[in-house]
Structure formats: C-alpha cells, structure tokens
PDB file of C-alpha atoms in Angstrom:
ATOM      1  CA  MET A   1       0.040   0.421   0.092  1.00  0.00           C
ATOM      2  CA  ALA A   2       3.555   2.595   1.154  1.00  0.00           C
ATOM      3  CA  ALA A   3       4.490   1.708  -2.461  1.00  0.00           C
ATOM      4  CA  LEU A   4       1.298   2.314  -3.626  1.00  0.00           C
ATOM      5  CA  ALA A   5       1.133   5.446  -2.502  1.00  0.00           C
ATOM      6  CA  GLY A   6       4.074   6.362  -3.439  1.00  0.00           C
ATOM      7  CA  VAL A   7       3.324   6.352  -7.629  1.00  0.00           C
ATOM      8  CA  LEU A   8      -0.342   8.071  -6.586  1.00  0.00           C
ATOM      9  CA  GLY A   9       2.005  10.647  -5.294  1.00  0.00           C
ATOM     10  CA  ALA A  10       4.741  10.479  -7.607  1.00  0.00           C
ATOM     11  CA  GLU A  11       2.403  10.801 -11.080  1.00  0.00           C
ATOM     12  CA  ALA A  12      -0.121  13.348  -9.191  1.00  0.00           C
ATOM     13  CA  ALA A  13       2.179  15.669  -8.828  1.00  0.00           C
ATOM     14  CA  GLN A  14       2.989  14.751 -13.457  1.00  0.00           C
ATOM     15  CA  ALA A  15      -0.840  14.110 -14.894  1.00  0.00           C
ATOM     16  CA  HIS A  16      -4.095  14.979 -13.282  1.00  0.00           C
ATOM     17  CA  PRO A  17      -7.751  16.324 -13.378  1.00  0.00           C
ATOM     18  CA  SER A  18      -8.360  19.882 -13.356  1.00  0.00           C
ATOM     19  CA  ARG A  19     -11.456  19.244 -11.927  1.00  0.00           C
ATOM     20  CA  ILE A  20     -12.543  16.239  -9.520  1.00  0.00           C
ATOM     21  CA  ILE A  21     -16.927  16.563  -8.624  1.00  0.00           C
ATOM     22  CA  LEU A  22     -17.382  13.765  -6.740  1.00  0.00           C
ATOM     23  CA  LEU A  23     -21.052  12.543  -5.127  1.00  0.00           C
ATOM     24  CA  ARG A  24     -22.617  10.364  -3.427  1.00  0.00           C
ATOM     25  CA  HIS A  25     -25.243   6.817  -5.863  1.00  0.00           C
ATOM     26  CA  GLY A  26     -28.670   7.900  -5.431  1.00  0.00           C
ATOM     27  CA  GLU A  27     -30.905   5.932  -2.889  1.00  0.00           C
ATOM     28  CA  LYS A  28     -31.510   2.518  -2.694  1.00  0.00           C
ATOM     29  CA  LYS A  29     -34.193  -0.179  -2.881  1.00  0.00           C
ATOM     30  CA  ASN A  30     -32.385  -3.452  -3.154  1.00  0.00           C
ATOM     31  CA  SER A  31     -28.698  -4.285  -3.716  1.00  0.00           C
ATOM     32  CA  SER A  32     -28.704  -3.281  -6.992  1.00  0.00           C
ATOM     33  CA  GLU A  33     -30.928  -1.011  -8.106  1.00  0.00           C
ATOM     34  CA  LEU A  34     -32.314   2.629  -6.665  1.00  0.00           C
ATOM     35  CA  CYS A  35     -34.981   3.739  -5.037  1.00  0.00           C
ATOM     36  CA  ASP A  36     -38.171   5.578  -6.433  1.00  0.00           C
ATOM     37  CA  VAL A  37     -36.484   8.724  -4.292  1.00  0.00           C
ATOM     38  CA  GLY A  38     -33.155   8.064  -5.896  1.00  0.00           C
ATOM     39  CA  LYS A  39     -34.303   7.157  -9.743  1.00  0.00           C
ATOM     40  CA  LEU A  40     -35.667  10.566  -9.013  1.00  0.00           C
ATOM     41  CA  ARG A  41     -32.520  12.097  -6.991  1.00  0.00           C
ATOM     42  CA  ALA A  42     -30.296  10.877 -10.903  1.00  0.00           C
ATOM     43  CA  GLN A  43     -32.198  12.578 -12.991  1.00  0.00           C
ATOM     44  CA  ALA A  44     -32.819  15.978 -11.338  1.00  0.00           C
ATOM     45  CA  LEU A  45     -29.089  15.639 -11.625  1.00  0.00           C
ATOM     46  CA  SER A  46     -29.656  15.299 -15.271  1.00  0.00           C
ATOM     47  CA  ASP A  47     -32.121  18.202 -15.352  1.00  0.00           C
ATOM     48  CA  GLN A  48     -30.366  20.219 -13.101  1.00  0.00           C
ATOM     49  CA  TYR A  49     -26.755  19.745 -12.402  1.00  0.00           C
ATOM     50  CA  LEU A  50     -24.628  17.630 -14.198  1.00  0.00           C
ATOM     51  CA  GLY A  51     -26.720  17.062 -17.937  1.00  0.00           C
ATOM     52  CA  LYS A  52     -26.500  18.798 -21.286  1.00  0.00           C
ATOM     53  CA  GLY A  53     -27.826  22.305 -21.102  1.00  0.00           C
ATOM     54  CA  ALA A  54     -28.382  22.218 -16.955  1.00  0.00           C
ATOM     55  CA  PRO A  55     -29.145  25.599 -15.482  1.00  0.00           C
ATOM     56  CA  GLY A  56     -26.838  24.113 -13.301  1.00  0.00           C
ATOM     57  CA  ASN A  57     -23.474  23.414 -15.421  1.00  0.00           C
ATOM     58  CA  GLU A  58     -21.409  26.380 -14.101  1.00  0.00           C
ATOM     59  CA  ILE A  59     -21.762  25.787 -10.365  1.00  0.00           C
ATOM     60  CA  ILE A  60     -20.104  22.195 -11.172  1.00  0.00           C
ATOM     61  CA  PHE A  61     -18.036  22.547 -14.485  1.00  0.00           C
ATOM     62  CA  GLY A  62     -17.050  26.011 -13.949  1.00  0.00           C
ATOM     63  CA  LYS A  63     -17.766  28.418 -16.728  1.00  0.00           C
ATOM     64  CA  GLY A  64     -17.630  27.138 -20.301  1.00  0.00           C
ATOM     65  CA  GLY A  65     -16.928  23.861 -18.936  1.00  0.00           C
ATOM     66  CA  THR A  66     -18.185  19.895 -19.890  1.00  0.00           C
ATOM     67  CA  PRO A  67     -17.671  17.210 -18.831  1.00  0.00           C
ATOM     68  CA  ASP A  68     -15.127  14.790 -20.356  1.00  0.00           C
ATOM     69  CA  ALA A  69     -15.404  11.535 -18.247  1.00  0.00           C
ATOM     70  CA  PHE A  70     -18.072   9.962 -15.838  1.00  0.00           C
ATOM     71  CA  LEU A  71     -16.641   6.886 -13.874  1.00  0.00           C
ATOM     72  CA  ALA A  72     -19.396   4.799 -11.348  1.00  0.00           C
ATOM     73  CA  VAL A  73     -18.889   1.644  -9.712  1.00  0.00           C
ATOM     74  CA  THR A  74     -21.472   0.019  -8.096  1.00  0.00           C
ATOM     75  CA  MET A  75     -24.844  -1.374  -9.758  1.00  0.00           C
ATOM     76  CA  HIS A  76     -26.820   2.172  -7.857  1.00  0.00           C
ATOM     77  CA  THR A  77     -23.527   4.319  -8.595  1.00  0.00           C
ATOM     78  CA  GLN A  78     -23.834   3.355 -12.100  1.00  0.00           C
ATOM     79  CA  GLU A  79     -27.823   3.850 -12.411  1.00  0.00           C
ATOM     80  CA  THR A  80     -27.062   7.335 -11.201  1.00  0.00           C
ATOM     81  CA  ALA A  81     -24.933   8.646 -13.218  1.00  0.00           C
ATOM     82  CA  ALA A  82     -25.947   7.046 -16.729  1.00  0.00           C
ATOM     83  CA  PRO A  83     -28.564  10.132 -17.458  1.00  0.00           C
ATOM     84  CA  SER A  84     -26.334  12.758 -16.649  1.00  0.00           C
ATOM     85  CA  ALA A  85     -23.711  11.172 -19.073  1.00  0.00           C
ATOM     86  CA  LYS A  86     -25.940  10.500 -21.425  1.00  0.00           C
ATOM     87  CA  SER A  87     -26.943  13.604 -21.855  1.00  0.00           C
ATOM     88  CA  TRP A  88     -24.029  14.493 -23.008  1.00  0.00           C
ATOM     89  CA  GLY A  89     -23.431  12.264 -25.242  1.00  0.00           C
ATOM     90  CA  GLU A  90     -21.040   9.713 -23.357  1.00  0.00           C
ATOM     91  CA  GLN A  91     -20.834   6.003 -21.394  1.00  0.00           C
ATOM     92  CA  VAL A  92     -20.443   5.962 -18.056  1.00  0.00           C
ATOM     93  CA  THR A  93     -16.585   4.355 -17.631  1.00  0.00           C
ATOM     94  CA  PRO A  94     -16.858   1.984 -14.841  1.00  0.00           C
ATOM     95  CA  PHE A  95     -15.237  -0.376 -11.719  1.00  0.00           C
ATOM     96  CA  SER A  96     -17.775  -2.937 -11.233  1.00  0.00           C
ATOM     97  CA  VAL A  97     -18.852  -4.211  -8.304  1.00  0.00           C
ATOM     98  CA  PRO A  98     -21.686  -6.981  -8.819  1.00  0.00           C
ATOM     99  CA  PRO A  99     -24.463  -6.810  -6.368  1.00  0.00           C
ATOM    100  CA  LYS A 100     -24.474  -9.213  -4.246  1.00  0.00           C
ATOM    101  CA  ASP A 101     -21.178  -9.846  -5.006  1.00  0.00           C
ATOM    102  CA  PRO A 102     -19.313 -12.540  -1.981  1.00  0.00           C
ATOM    103  CA  ASN A 103     -16.307  -9.703  -1.784  1.00  0.00           C
ATOM    104  CA  GLU A 104     -17.950  -6.627  -2.176  1.00  0.00           C
ATOM    105  CA  ASP A 105     -14.956  -4.738   0.776  1.00  0.00           C
ATOM    106  CA  ALA A 106     -12.197  -6.687  -1.744  1.00  0.00           C
ATOM    107  CA  ASP A 107     -13.451  -5.652  -4.734  1.00  0.00           C
ATOM    108  CA  LEU A 108     -14.840  -1.798  -3.914  1.00  0.00           C
ATOM    109  CA  ASP A 109     -11.396  -1.733  -2.054  1.00  0.00           C
ATOM    110  CA  ALA A 110      -9.521  -2.796  -5.374  1.00  0.00           C
ATOM    111  CA  GLN A 111     -11.584  -0.454  -7.475  1.00  0.00           C
ATOM    112  CA  THR A 112     -11.019   2.400  -5.163  1.00  0.00           C
ATOM    113  CA  GLN A 113      -7.978   2.419  -5.618  1.00  0.00           C
ATOM    114  CA  LYS A 114      -7.772   2.020  -9.277  1.00  0.00           C
ATOM    115  CA  ALA A 115      -9.804   4.193  -9.922  1.00  0.00           C
ATOM    116  CA  ALA A 116      -8.118   7.381  -8.489  1.00  0.00           C
ATOM    117  CA  ALA A 117      -4.614   5.569  -9.892  1.00  0.00           C
ATOM    118  CA  ALA A 118      -6.479   6.271 -13.250  1.00  0.00           C
ATOM    119  CA  LEU A 119      -7.176   9.692 -12.051  1.00  0.00           C
ATOM    120  CA  ASN A 120      -3.769   9.944 -11.484  1.00  0.00           C
ATOM    121  CA  SER A 121      -2.496   9.260 -14.771  1.00  0.00           C
ATOM    122  CA  PRO A 122      -2.341  11.034 -18.392  1.00  0.00           C
ATOM    123  CA  ALA A 123      -5.455   9.126 -19.475  1.00  0.00           C
ATOM    124  CA  TYR A 124      -7.044  12.285 -17.669  1.00  0.00           C
ATOM    125  CA  ASP A 125      -4.757  14.433 -17.343  1.00  0.00           C
ATOM    126  CA  GLY A 126      -6.359  18.577 -17.618  1.00  0.00           C
ATOM    127  CA  LYS A 127      -9.968  16.879 -17.716  1.00  0.00           C
ATOM    128  CA  ILE A 128     -13.625  17.379 -16.093  1.00  0.00           C
ATOM    129  CA  VAL A 129     -14.002  13.958 -14.228  1.00  0.00           C
ATOM    130  CA  VAL A 130     -17.498  13.331 -12.697  1.00  0.00           C
ATOM    131  CA  VAL A 131     -16.861   9.739  -9.340  1.00  0.00           C
ATOM    132  CA  VAL A 132     -20.481   8.766  -8.673  1.00  0.00           C
ATOM    133  CA  TRP A 133     -19.708   6.101  -5.745  1.00  0.00           C
ATOM    134  CA  GLU A 134     -20.122   4.878  -2.945  1.00  0.00           C
ATOM    135  CA  HIS A 135     -20.244   6.879   0.195  1.00  0.00           C
ATOM    136  CA  LYS A 136     -17.486   4.734   2.154  1.00  0.00           C
ATOM    137  CA  ARG A 137     -14.569   4.407  -0.354  1.00  0.00           C
ATOM    138  CA  ILE A 138     -15.065   8.209  -0.722  1.00  0.00           C
ATOM    139  CA  ALA A 139     -14.272   8.926   2.512  1.00  0.00           C
ATOM    140  CA  ASN A 140     -14.796   6.938   6.225  1.00  0.00           C
ATOM    141  CA  LYS A 141     -12.444   7.887   9.053  1.00  0.00           C
ATOM    142  CA  ASP A 142     -11.974   3.948   9.465  1.00  0.00           C
ATOM    143  CA  LEU A 143     -10.693   3.401   6.030  1.00  0.00           C
ATOM    144  CA  ASN A 144      -9.650   5.924   5.057  1.00  0.00           C
ATOM    145  CA  LYS A 145      -5.547   4.771   7.132  1.00  0.00           C
ATOM    146  CA  ASP A 146      -5.582   1.661   5.182  1.00  0.00           C
ATOM    147  CA  GLY A 147      -5.886   3.669   2.688  1.00  0.00           C
ATOM    148  CA  ASN A 148      -8.901   2.567   0.875  1.00  0.00           C
ATOM    149  CA  THR A 149     -10.621   5.816   0.145  1.00  0.00           C
ATOM    150  CA  LEU A 150     -10.501   8.279  -2.117  1.00  0.00           C
ATOM    151  CA  TRP A 151      -9.842  10.800   0.826  1.00  0.00           C
ATOM    152  CA  THR A 152      -6.818   9.035   1.726  1.00  0.00           C
ATOM    153  CA  LEU A 153      -5.552   8.261  -3.071  1.00  0.00           C
ATOM    154  CA  LEU A 154      -6.319  11.830  -3.677  1.00  0.00           C
ATOM    155  CA  SER A 155      -4.556  13.706  -0.585  1.00  0.00           C
ATOM    156  CA  LEU A 156      -8.073  14.727   0.016  1.00  0.00           C
ATOM    157  CA  GLY A 157      -6.494  15.837   3.859  1.00  0.00           C
ATOM    158  CA  ASP A 158      -4.290  17.819   2.717  1.00  0.00           C
ATOM    159  CA  ILE A 159      -5.743  20.219   0.457  1.00  0.00           C
ATOM    160  CA  GLY A 160      -4.855  23.916   0.266  1.00  0.00           C
ATOM    161  CA  ASN A 161      -7.912  26.222   1.284  1.00  0.00           C
ATOM    162  CA  ALA A 162      -9.924  23.559   3.932  1.00  0.00           C
ATOM    163  CA  ASP A 163     -10.175  19.340   4.136  1.00  0.00           C
ATOM    164  CA  ALA A 164     -12.417  17.544   3.348  1.00  0.00           C
ATOM    165  CA  PRO A 165     -14.609  15.148   5.680  1.00  0.00           C
ATOM    166  CA  LYS A 166     -12.728  12.383   7.127  1.00  0.00           C
ATOM    167  CA  SER A 167     -16.332   9.956   6.736  1.00  0.00           C
ATOM    168  CA  TRP A 168     -18.725  11.025   4.344  1.00  0.00           C
ATOM    169  CA  LYS A 169     -22.586  10.852   6.618  1.00  0.00           C
ATOM    170  CA  GLY A 170     -24.391   8.136   5.652  1.00  0.00           C
ATOM    171  CA  ALA A 171     -27.985  10.405   5.933  1.00  0.00           C
ATOM    172  CA  ASN A 172     -27.073  12.641   2.970  1.00  0.00           C
ATOM    173  CA  TYR A 173     -26.860  11.639  -1.006  1.00  0.00           C
ATOM    174  CA  ASP A 174     -27.404  15.521  -1.811  1.00  0.00           C
ATOM    175  CA  PHE A 175     -23.645  17.412  -1.739  1.00  0.00           C
ATOM    176  CA  PHE A 176     -21.514  17.067  -3.986  1.00  0.00           C
ATOM    177  CA  TRP A 177     -17.715  17.426  -3.306  1.00  0.00           C
ATOM    178  CA  ILE A 178     -15.598  18.660  -6.161  1.00  0.00           C
ATOM    179  CA  ILE A 179     -11.938  19.378  -6.529  1.00  0.00           C
ATOM    180  CA  ASP A 180      -9.811  21.466  -8.532  1.00  0.00           C
ATOM    181  CA  TYR A 181      -6.015  20.960  -9.752  1.00  0.00           C
ATOM    182  CA  THR A 182      -5.615  24.381 -11.549  1.00  0.00           C
ATOM    183  CA  THR A 183      -3.779  25.295  -8.175  1.00  0.00           C
ATOM    184  CA  SER A 184      -0.255  25.007  -7.344  1.00  0.00           C
ATOM    185  CA  LYS A 185      -2.429  23.387  -3.784  1.00  0.00           C
ATOM    186  CA  PRO A 186      -5.532  21.533  -4.948  1.00  0.00           C
ATOM    187  CA  THR A 187      -8.400  23.475  -3.676  1.00  0.00           C
ATOM    188  CA  PHE A 188     -11.958  21.833  -2.101  1.00  0.00           C
ATOM    189  CA  THR A 189     -15.862  22.849  -2.779  1.00  0.00           C
ATOM    190  CA  VAL A 190     -18.681  21.806  -1.203  1.00  0.00           C
ATOM    191  CA  VAL A 191     -22.003  21.785  -2.908  1.00  0.00           C
ATOM    192  CA  GLN A 192     -25.333  21.151  -1.827  1.00  0.00           C
ATOM    193  CA  GLN A 193     -28.349  19.743  -4.130  1.00  0.00           C
ATOM    194  CA  GLU A 194     -31.028  21.318  -4.327  1.00  0.00           C
ATOM    195  CA  TYR A 195     -34.050  21.007  -6.298  1.00  0.00           C
ATOM    196  CA  ALA A 196     -37.144  23.250  -7.474  1.00  0.00           C
ATOM    197  CA  GLY A 197     -40.747  21.657  -8.913  1.00  0.00           C
ATOM    198  CA  PRO A 198     -42.654  18.919  -7.677  1.00  0.00           C
ATOM    199  CA  ASP A 199     -40.751  16.025  -8.327  1.00  0.00           C
ATOM    200  CA  GLY A 200     -37.862  18.255  -6.233  1.00  0.00           C
ATOM    201  CA  ALA A 201     -40.220  18.741  -3.466  1.00  0.00           C
ATOM    202  CA  LYS A 202     -39.633  14.973  -3.387  1.00  0.00           C
ATOM    203  CA  ILE A 203     -35.543  14.771  -3.522  1.00  0.00           C
ATOM    204  CA  PRO A 204     -34.377  15.128   0.469  1.00  0.00           C
ATOM    205  CA  ASP A 205     -32.122  18.303   0.836  1.00  0.00           C
ATOM    206  CA  ASN A 206     -30.522  17.512   4.173  1.00  0.00           C
ATOM    207  CA  PRO A 207     -28.388  19.415   5.766  1.00  0.00           C
ATOM    208  CA  TRP A 208     -24.772  17.762   6.582  1.00  0.00           C
ATOM    209  CA  GLY A 209     -24.286  15.183   8.495  1.00  0.00           C
ATOM    210  CA  GLU A 210     -27.902  15.693   9.830  1.00  0.00           C
ATOM    211  CA  ASP A 211     -31.047  13.116   9.330  1.00  0.00           C
ATOM    212  CA  VAL A 212     -34.171  12.935   6.792  1.00  0.00           C
ATOM    213  CA  ASP A 213     -37.147  14.451   8.276  1.00  0.00           C
ATOM    214  CA  ARG A 214     -39.088  11.510   7.522  1.00  0.00           C
ATOM    215  CA  SER A 215     -41.817  13.128   8.539  1.00  0.00           C
ATOM    216  CA  LYS A 216     -41.143  15.995   5.595  1.00  0.00           C
ATOM    217  CA  PHE A 217     -40.356  13.137   3.180  1.00  0.00           C
ATOM    218  CA  PRO A 218     -43.054  10.177   3.651  1.00  0.00           C
ATOM    219  CA  GLU A 219     -42.716   8.838   0.226  1.00  0.00           C
ATOM    220  CA  PHE A 220     -38.765   8.654   0.958  1.00  0.00           C
ATOM    221  CA  TYR A 221     -39.220   5.534   3.096  1.00  0.00           C
ATOM    222  CA  GLN A 222     -41.971   3.307   0.611  1.00  0.00           C
ATOM    223  CA  ASP A 223     -39.327   1.764  -0.830  1.00  0.00           C
ATOM    224  CA  CYS A 224     -36.047   2.874   0.073  1.00  0.00           C
ATOM    225  CA  LYS A 225     -33.989   1.099   2.336  1.00  0.00           C
ATOM    226  CA  GLN A 226     -33.945   3.299   5.932  1.00  0.00           C
TER     227      GLN A 226
END
C-alpha cells in the first residue's frame, strides 16, 4: 500500500484532472436498484446540475466547462450517473463491483484504488471528471488509514483551502465535493444539491450530518432502504 501511495503521489505531480466532481449514488431500493427517490435524484442531477444544458452546469463544471468522463463503481452509482452521461452522448466508465458480490468489501477497495490510479494518470490529465461512488469509499475515517478511500488516495485531507471531511455521512446523498487542480495547490469546495419543481420537493436535501426529516418526506421510505 505504501508503494501504491508513492506511485500515485509521483504521478499526481505530473498528471491529474483539472477538476474532479465527487458525489454519492442515489437512494437504494435493494442491492442492485435505486428506489423511487433515488431515480428521481438521478434524473434531477441530469436536469439541474450534471446534464447537458442544465442550469447548474457552471456551478459544477466551471464557466465554459463540460464533463470529459463519468466514472462509477456499483450498479447504484452507474444508475445514478447514466442520465447525465447520456445527455452528453457519453458512456459511464465502470469500475464494476456487481450486486451481491461475496467479496464486495475487497472488490470495492480494489476498484477504488484503480479509479484513483486512473484519475492520477495521463488519461485524465487536464480533464473534468465526474466520479459517482460508494460513500464509504469516498471518505470513511476507519477506511482512510488503510488507503482504501478516495479521501486518502487523492489526498483530500491535505488540500490548500479546506480539508474534506474524514467521513461521508451515511444520511447524506445530496452533496457534491469539488476538487480543483488549477492552482499550485488543489482546492476543495462543497456544493449542496437543491431541487426545484414538484419532483424536487420529493428529493431530500438535508444538511450535512443530519438525518432526513421523515415526516417531510414520507415517499422516501416507501421503497427505499432506511
């Protein structure tokens, strides 16, 4: 693991995306599908933030920016990314971990390491990359120390203007973490997802670290894992 970190560090000094947008998959129904609210979130992400022509494009991609790639790992993350990628005429690049995988933890660790290596390679140098991932492999204080999270592999705990939280909270599906590499030191920004319209009112937008107000979102619990 130390050798891998050394390789990643050396490559990062030479090649890295101009911007990485990290987000969690939508809410789940089971081991392979999003629930109704998760599907609403996936479509709303495309319509309002990540899809071609969405009003939030400049917030997420920067002025004049467009996504060069969408990376995903599980079926939930691939389903979340698909509407946005399709709107740009792109395919989601999978680092696949199948549902009901008996080796899920080990495979998530391995695919997260592969994704980080790819992000720090010439293939994505100077590009804008959307990474839809499993939340514990974005950041988790217990997994960070083993080098099995993007928090560790992308050095998110040592960014110039603000450190990324050490854990992605289990109750939160509604945030973007944006890492920019356009200056001498990377910068970190958090953007909360906020949705308009009748369907938008059904999509939880709870503050960081806080649980969803179940009385406000009864639909959320009809077919979603709690």
